[in-house]
PDB file of C-alpha atoms in Angstrom:
ATOM      1  CA  MET U   1       0.179  -0.219   0.389  1.00 62.00           C
ATOM      2  CA  ASP U   2       2.807   2.464   0.204  1.00 66.00           C
ATOM      3  CA  ASN U   3       2.799   3.599  -3.800  1.00 92.00           C
ATOM      4  CA  VAL U   4      -0.894   3.831  -3.190  1.00 97.00           C
ATOM      5  CA  HIS U   5      -1.736   8.211  -2.554  1.00 98.00           C
ATOM      6  CA  ALA U   6      -5.000   9.625  -2.221  1.00 98.00           C
ATOM      7  CA  VAL U   7      -6.237  12.906  -4.177  1.00 98.00           C
ATOM      8  CA  ILE U   8      -9.056  14.255  -2.718  1.00 98.00           C
ATOM      9  CA  LEU U   9     -10.670  16.921  -4.627  1.00 96.00           C
ATOM     10  CA  ALA U  10     -12.296  20.196  -2.834  1.00 95.00           C
ATOM     11  CA  ALA U  11     -12.043  22.416  -5.288  1.00 94.00           C
ATOM     12  CA  GLY U  12     -15.265  22.979  -6.554  1.00 89.00           C
ATOM     13  CA  ALA U  13     -17.574  26.021  -5.672  1.00 84.00           C
ATOM     14  CA  SER U  14     -20.643  24.480  -4.440  1.00 74.00           C
ATOM     15  CA  SER U  15     -22.735  26.869  -6.323  1.00 71.00           C
ATOM     16  CA  ARG U  16     -26.225  24.332  -5.559  1.00 73.00           C
ATOM     17  CA  MET U  17     -25.019  24.242  -2.200  1.00 72.00           C
ATOM     18  CA  GLY U  18     -24.193  29.090  -2.289  1.00 72.00           C
ATOM     19  CA  SER U  19     -21.613  28.924   0.479  1.00 77.00           C
ATOM     20  CA  PRO U  20     -18.438  26.471   0.251  1.00 85.00           C
ATOM     21  CA  LYS U  21     -19.723  23.356   1.460  1.00 90.00           C
ATOM     22  CA  GLN U  22     -15.822  22.264   2.325  1.00 92.00           C
ATOM     23  CA  LEU U  23     -16.773  24.151   5.514  1.00 91.00           C
ATOM     24  CA  LEU U  24     -19.884  22.510   5.993  1.00 90.00           C
ATOM     25  CA  ILE U  25     -19.987  21.325   9.611  1.00 92.00           C
ATOM     26  CA  TRP U  26     -20.425  17.958  10.626  1.00 89.00           C
ATOM     27  CA  GLN U  27     -19.762  16.008  13.332  1.00 90.00           C
ATOM     28  CA  GLU U  28     -18.365  19.548  14.565  1.00 91.00           C
ATOM     29  CA  ARG U  29     -16.112  19.034  11.198  1.00 94.00           C
ATOM     30  CA  PRO U  30     -16.105  20.621   8.161  1.00 95.00           C
ATOM     31  CA  LEU U  31     -16.535  17.748   6.341  1.00 95.00           C
ATOM     32  CA  LEU U  32     -12.836  18.434   4.219  1.00 97.00           C
ATOM     33  CA  ALA U  33     -11.344  18.323   8.187  1.00 97.00           C
ATOM     34  CA  HIS U  34     -13.379  14.293   7.678  1.00 96.00           C
ATOM     35  CA  ALA U  35     -12.302  13.446   4.036  1.00 97.00           C
ATOM     36  CA  LEU U  36      -8.841  13.683   5.109  1.00 97.00           C
ATOM     37  CA  ALA U  37      -8.306  12.912   8.250  1.00 96.00           C
ATOM     38  CA  ASN U  38     -10.154   9.506   7.106  1.00 97.00           C
ATOM     39  CA  ALA U  39      -7.865   9.001   3.696  1.00 97.00           C
ATOM     40  CA  GLN U  40      -4.284   9.572   6.354  1.00 97.00           C
ATOM     41  CA  VAL U  41      -6.066   7.275   8.705  1.00 97.00           C
ATOM     42  CA  VAL U  42      -5.215   4.492   5.549  1.00 97.00           C
ATOM     43  CA  LEU U  43      -2.298   6.725   3.065  1.00 97.00           C
ATOM     44  CA  ALA U  44      -0.949   8.402   5.846  1.00 92.00           C
ATOM     45  CA  GLU U  45       0.550  11.765   4.482  1.00 90.00           C
ATOM     46  CA  ARG U  46       0.320  10.455   1.005  1.00 96.00           C
ATOM     47  CA  THR U  47      -2.721  12.687   0.079  1.00 97.00           C
ATOM     48  CA  VAL U  48      -3.137  15.154  -2.113  1.00 98.00           C
ATOM     49  CA  VAL U  49      -6.103  17.711  -1.658  1.00 98.00           C
ATOM     50  CA  VAL U  50      -6.794  19.862  -5.290  1.00 97.00           C
ATOM     51  CA  LEU U  51      -8.507  23.154  -4.227  1.00 97.00           C
ATOM     52  CA  GLY U  52      -9.893  25.883  -6.545  1.00 94.00           C
ATOM     53  CA  ALA U  53     -12.049  28.081  -5.585  1.00 92.00           C
ATOM     54  CA  ASN U  54     -12.067  29.687  -1.858  1.00 94.00           C
ATOM     55  CA  ALA U  55      -9.136  28.115  -1.324  1.00 95.00           C
ATOM     56  CA  GLU U  56      -7.678  31.115   0.964  1.00 95.00           C
ATOM     57  CA  ALA U  57     -10.842  30.324   2.691  1.00 94.00           C
ATOM     58  CA  ILE U  58     -10.802  26.854   2.980  1.00 96.00           C
ATOM     59  CA  LYS U  59      -6.870  26.985   4.427  1.00 96.00           C
ATOM     60  CA  ALA U  60      -8.036  29.318   7.406  1.00 96.00           C
ATOM     61  CA  ALA U  61     -10.447  26.610   8.062  1.00 95.00           C
ATOM     62  CA  VAL U  62      -8.863  22.930   7.971  1.00 97.00           C
ATOM     63  CA  ASP U  63      -5.381  22.115   8.730  1.00 96.00           C
ATOM     64  CA  LEU U  64      -4.574  20.924   5.518  1.00 96.00           C
ATOM     65  CA  SER U  65      -1.160  19.448   7.104  1.00 92.00           C
ATOM     66  CA  GLY U  66       0.347  16.145   6.335  1.00 92.00           C
ATOM     67  CA  SER U  67      -0.929  16.785   3.440  1.00 96.00           C
ATOM     68  CA  LYS U  68      -0.092  18.204  -0.040  1.00 97.00           C
ATOM     69  CA  VAL U  69      -1.700  21.073  -1.116  1.00 98.00           C
ATOM     70  CA  VAL U  70      -2.580  21.737  -4.532  1.00 97.00           C
ATOM     71  CA  LEU U  71      -4.345  25.195  -6.936  1.00 96.00           C
ATOM     72  CA  ASN U  72      -6.667  23.509  -9.333  1.00 95.00           C
ATOM     73  CA  THR U  73      -6.497  27.936 -10.851  1.00 91.00           C
ATOM     74  CA  SER U  74      -8.832  26.326 -13.668  1.00 89.00           C
ATOM     75  CA  TRP U  75     -11.589  25.416 -11.071  1.00 91.00           C
ATOM     76  CA  ALA U  76     -14.744  27.049 -12.676  1.00 86.00           C
ATOM     77  CA  ASP U  77     -14.232  23.843 -16.358  1.00 86.00           C
ATOM     78  CA  GLY U  78     -15.663  21.480 -14.198  1.00 87.00           C
ATOM     79  CA  MET U  79     -14.039  18.544 -12.109  1.00 91.00           C
ATOM     80  CA  ALA U  80     -11.589  16.729 -15.201  1.00 93.00           C
ATOM     81  CA  GLY U  81      -9.370  20.110 -14.291  1.00 93.00           C
ATOM     82  CA  SER U  82      -8.832  19.170 -10.608  1.00 95.00           C
ATOM     83  CA  ILE U  83      -8.174  15.532 -11.194  1.00 95.00           C
ATOM     84  CA  ARG U  84      -5.391  16.836 -13.423  1.00 95.00           C
ATOM     85  CA  ALA U  85      -4.179  18.325 -10.925  1.00 95.00           C
ATOM     86  CA  GLY U  86      -4.429  15.807  -8.925  1.00 96.00           C
ATOM     87  CA  ILE U  87      -2.347  13.115 -10.992  1.00 96.00           C
ATOM     88  CA  GLN U  88       0.187  15.889 -11.171  1.00 95.00           C
ATOM     89  CA  ALA U  89       0.459  16.216  -7.957  1.00 97.00           C
ATOM     90  CA  VAL U  90       1.439  12.420  -7.243  1.00 97.00           C
ATOM     91  CA  PRO U  91       4.850  10.361  -7.829  1.00 95.00           C
ATOM     92  CA  ASP U  92       6.002   8.949 -10.674  1.00 94.00           C
ATOM     93  CA  THR U  93       6.067   6.234  -8.258  1.00 95.00           C
ATOM     94  CA  ALA U  94       2.641   5.364  -7.436  1.00 97.00           C
ATOM     95  CA  ASN U  95       0.958   2.674  -8.114  1.00 97.00           C
ATOM     96  CA  ALA U  96      -2.825   3.573  -7.456  1.00 98.00           C
ATOM     97  CA  VAL U  97      -4.540   6.620  -6.565  1.00 98.00           C
ATOM     98  CA  LEU U  98      -7.611   6.182  -3.669  1.00 98.00           C
ATOM     99  CA  LEU U  99      -9.991   9.128  -6.255  1.00 98.00           C
ATOM    100  CA  MET U 100     -12.075  11.263  -3.199  1.00 97.00           C
ATOM    101  CA  LEU U 101     -14.115  13.647  -3.082  1.00 95.00           C
ATOM    102  CA  CYS U 102     -14.229  16.128  -0.456  1.00 93.00           C
ATOM    103  CA  ASP U 103     -18.684  15.763   0.336  1.00 93.00           C
ATOM    104  CA  GLN U 104     -19.009  11.880   0.678  1.00 94.00           C
ATOM    105  CA  PRO U 105     -19.080  12.391   5.147  1.00 93.00           C
ATOM    106  CA  LEU U 106     -20.593   9.176   5.560  1.00 94.00           C
ATOM    107  CA  ILE U 107     -17.579   7.492   4.542  1.00 96.00           C
ATOM    108  CA  ASN U 108     -14.673   6.583   6.894  1.00 96.00           C
ATOM    109  CA  ALA U 109     -11.706   5.040   6.701  1.00 97.00           C
ATOM    110  CA  ALA U 110     -13.023   1.385   6.705  1.00 97.00           C
ATOM    111  CA  HIS U 111     -14.918   1.225   3.640  1.00 97.00           C
ATOM    112  CA  LEU U 112     -11.740   3.074   1.483  1.00 98.00           C
ATOM    113  CA  GLN U 113      -9.589   0.530   3.814  1.00 98.00           C
ATOM    114  CA  SER U 114     -12.403  -2.429   1.906  1.00 98.00           C
ATOM    115  CA  LEU U 115     -10.985  -0.235  -1.296  1.00 98.00           C
ATOM    116  CA  LEU U 116      -8.062  -0.262  -1.419  1.00 98.00           C
ATOM    117  CA  SER U 117      -8.111  -4.655  -0.325  1.00 97.00           C
ATOM    118  CA  ALA U 118     -10.074  -5.062  -2.957  1.00 97.00           C
ATOM    119  CA  TRP U 119      -7.325  -2.992  -5.813  1.00 97.00           C
ATOM    120  CA  GLN U 120      -4.361  -5.639  -3.489  1.00 96.00           C
ATOM    121  CA  ASN U 121      -6.150  -8.611  -4.502  1.00 96.00           C
ATOM    122  CA  ALA U 122      -7.090  -7.141  -8.835  1.00 96.00           C
ATOM    123  CA  PRO U 123      -3.853  -4.287  -8.930  1.00 96.00           C
ATOM    124  CA  GLU U 124      -4.526  -4.716 -13.127  1.00 96.00           C
ATOM    125  CA  ARG U 125      -8.274  -2.907 -11.782  1.00 97.00           C
ATOM    126  CA  ILE U 126     -10.000  -0.145 -11.051  1.00 98.00           C
ATOM    127  CA  VAL U 127     -12.116  -0.669  -7.997  1.00 98.00           C
ATOM    128  CA  VAL U 128     -15.527   1.835  -7.861  1.00 98.00           C
ATOM    129  CA  SER U 129     -17.652   2.121  -5.467  1.00 97.00           C
ATOM    130  CA  GLN U 130     -20.996   0.485  -5.577  1.00 97.00           C
ATOM    131  CA  TYR U 131     -24.425   2.742  -4.349  1.00 94.00           C
ATOM    132  CA  ALA U 132     -27.568   2.092  -5.326  1.00 84.00           C
ATOM    133  CA  GLU U 133     -28.149   1.513  -8.808  1.00 85.00           C
ATOM    134  CA  SER U 134     -25.248   3.061  -9.523  1.00 93.00           C
ATOM    135  CA  PHE U 135     -21.675   3.363  -9.033  1.00 96.00           C
ATOM    136  CA  GLY U 136     -18.375   5.802  -8.943  1.00 95.00           C
ATOM    137  CA  VAL U 137     -15.778   7.204  -6.532  1.00 96.00           C
ATOM    138  CA  PRO U 138     -13.860   6.510  -3.663  1.00 97.00           C
ATOM    139  CA  ALA U 139     -12.297   4.910  -6.171  1.00 98.00           C
ATOM    140  CA  VAL U 140      -9.294   3.166  -7.186  1.00 98.00           C
ATOM    141  CA  LEU U 141      -7.264   3.786 -10.499  1.00 98.00           C
ATOM    142  CA  PRO U 142      -3.565   2.138 -11.586  1.00 98.00           C
ATOM    143  CA  ALA U 143      -0.783   4.067 -12.637  1.00 97.00           C
ATOM    144  CA  ALA U 144      -1.984   2.404 -16.422  1.00 97.00           C
ATOM    145  CA  TYR U 145      -4.966   5.516 -16.211  1.00 97.00           C
ATOM    146  CA  PHE U 146      -3.452   7.936 -15.043  1.00 97.00           C
ATOM    147  CA  ASP U 147      -2.809   9.262 -18.532  1.00 96.00           C
ATOM    148  CA  GLN U 148      -6.579   8.631 -19.351  1.00 95.00           C
ATOM    149  CA  LEU U 149      -7.553  10.457 -15.660  1.00 94.00           C
ATOM    150  CA  ALA U 150      -5.127  13.097 -16.838  1.00 92.00           C
ATOM    151  CA  SER U 151      -6.534  13.884 -20.444  1.00 91.00           C
ATOM    152  CA  LEU U 152     -10.882  13.755 -18.748  1.00 90.00           C
ATOM    153  CA  THR U 153     -11.714  17.355 -19.363  1.00 87.00           C
ATOM    154  CA  GLY U 154     -15.826  18.725 -18.168  1.00 82.00           C
ATOM    155  CA  ASP U 155     -17.202  18.335 -15.191  1.00 82.00           C
ATOM    156  CA  ARG U 156     -18.653  14.927 -15.462  1.00 78.00           C
ATOM    157  CA  GLY U 157     -15.447  13.522 -13.056  1.00 86.00           C
ATOM    158  CA  ALA U 158     -13.858  10.285 -13.879  1.00 92.00           C
ATOM    159  CA  LYS U 159     -17.362   8.939 -14.551  1.00 92.00           C
ATOM    160  CA  PRO U 160     -16.598   8.891 -18.715  1.00 92.00           C
ATOM    161  CA  LEU U 161     -13.884   6.516 -17.754  1.00 94.00           C
ATOM    162  CA  LEU U 162     -14.992   4.043 -15.242  1.00 95.00           C
ATOM    163  CA  LEU U 163     -17.983   3.800 -18.165  1.00 95.00           C
ATOM    164  CA  ARG U 164     -15.755   2.984 -20.948  1.00 95.00           C
ATOM    165  CA  PHE U 165     -13.712  -0.096 -18.153  1.00 95.00           C
ATOM    166  CA  GLU U 166     -17.259  -0.823 -17.117  1.00 94.00           C
ATOM    167  CA  ASP U 167     -16.915  -4.683 -17.684  1.00 94.00           C
ATOM    168  CA  SER U 168     -13.942  -4.788 -15.910  1.00 95.00           C
ATOM    169  CA  LEU U 169     -14.905  -2.817 -13.129  1.00 97.00           C
ATOM    170  CA  VAL U 170     -14.606  -4.134  -9.441  1.00 98.00           C
ATOM    171  CA  LYS U 171     -17.311  -3.560  -7.599  1.00 97.00           C
ATOM    172  CA  VAL U 172     -18.009  -2.976  -3.828  1.00 97.00           C
ATOM    173  CA  PRO U 173     -20.976  -2.320  -2.746  1.00 96.00           C
ATOM    174  CA  LEU U 174     -20.608   1.094  -0.238  1.00 95.00           C
ATOM    175  CA  LEU U 175     -24.423   2.980  -0.172  1.00 92.00           C
ATOM    176  CA  GLU U 176     -22.863   5.333   2.265  1.00 92.00           C
ATOM    177  CA  ALA U 177     -21.313   6.721  -0.639  1.00 91.00           C
ATOM    178  CA  GLY U 178     -24.572   7.108  -2.810  1.00 89.00           C
ATOM    179  CA  LEU U 179     -24.738  10.892  -0.613  1.00 86.00           C
ATOM    180  CA  ASP U 180     -22.535  13.289  -1.473  1.00 86.00           C
ATOM    181  CA  VAL U 181     -23.778  17.259   0.132  1.00 81.00           C
ATOM    182  CA  ASP U 182     -24.507  19.526  -3.341  1.00 83.00           C
ATOM    183  CA  THR U 183     -27.596  20.604  -1.688  1.00 82.00           C
ATOM    184  CA  THR U 184     -29.390  22.299   1.521  1.00 84.00           C
ATOM    185  CA  SER U 185     -31.870  18.928   1.529  1.00 87.00           C
ATOM    186  CA  ASP U 186     -28.696  16.611   0.837  1.00 84.00           C
ATOM    187  CA  TYR U 187     -27.290  18.617   4.232  1.00 78.00           C
ATOM    188  CA  GLN U 188     -30.497  18.867   6.241  1.00 86.00           C
ATOM    189  CA  ARG U 189     -30.682  14.425   4.684  1.00 84.00           C
ATOM    190  CA  LEU U 190     -27.385  14.761   6.510  1.00 84.00           C
ATOM    191  CA  HIS U 191     -28.629  15.148   9.985  1.00 79.00           C
ATOM    192  CA  GLU U 192     -31.576  13.674  10.087  1.00 81.00           C
ATOM    193  CA  LEU U 193     -29.548  10.444   9.699  1.00 75.00           C
ATOM    194  CA  ASN U 194     -27.004  11.356  12.117  1.00 67.00           C
ATOM    195  CA  GLU U 195     -30.329  11.968  14.198  1.00 66.00           C
ATOM    196  CA  MET U 196     -32.060   7.795  13.834  1.00 55.00           C
TER     197      MET U 196
END
């Protein structure tokens, strides 16, 4: 696992939310702090955080020490640019990346470990989270796919690449990946789940 690096995408402007979702508080911590803490449990300091919109406010509010912080200056062009920036920040020796979002607060370190364990059993394949009727990130992508990740465009993130290789994906059931906080109603639902 020494050569796997986490790439946490946290560059978006949160336009549907109306305020930086990276800084939304849940269980007394900003969402980005949750994602980073979980990544560091399984991958120690091999974490890259991609910032863009609201970068200064995020740096002021979240302890990013122990991670490599990169700035996606073209964050307005969509998630693909953040993936490119993250991949470029990973060392050439990396065997794989654990691609994560900052807004999936129900994901914990044990979930990330289950993805990494599945990848260790099939290191040439992409491992994705499976939830509801879909699949996606968090996902582990081997180095053989780095060039294709770096050539993505637009705002669909890694999904087009995952769909292209759907027949060979390793899918790990992870219902918790189904909740990402994009809107105020998502955030409200998160708090309702926490109270159950």
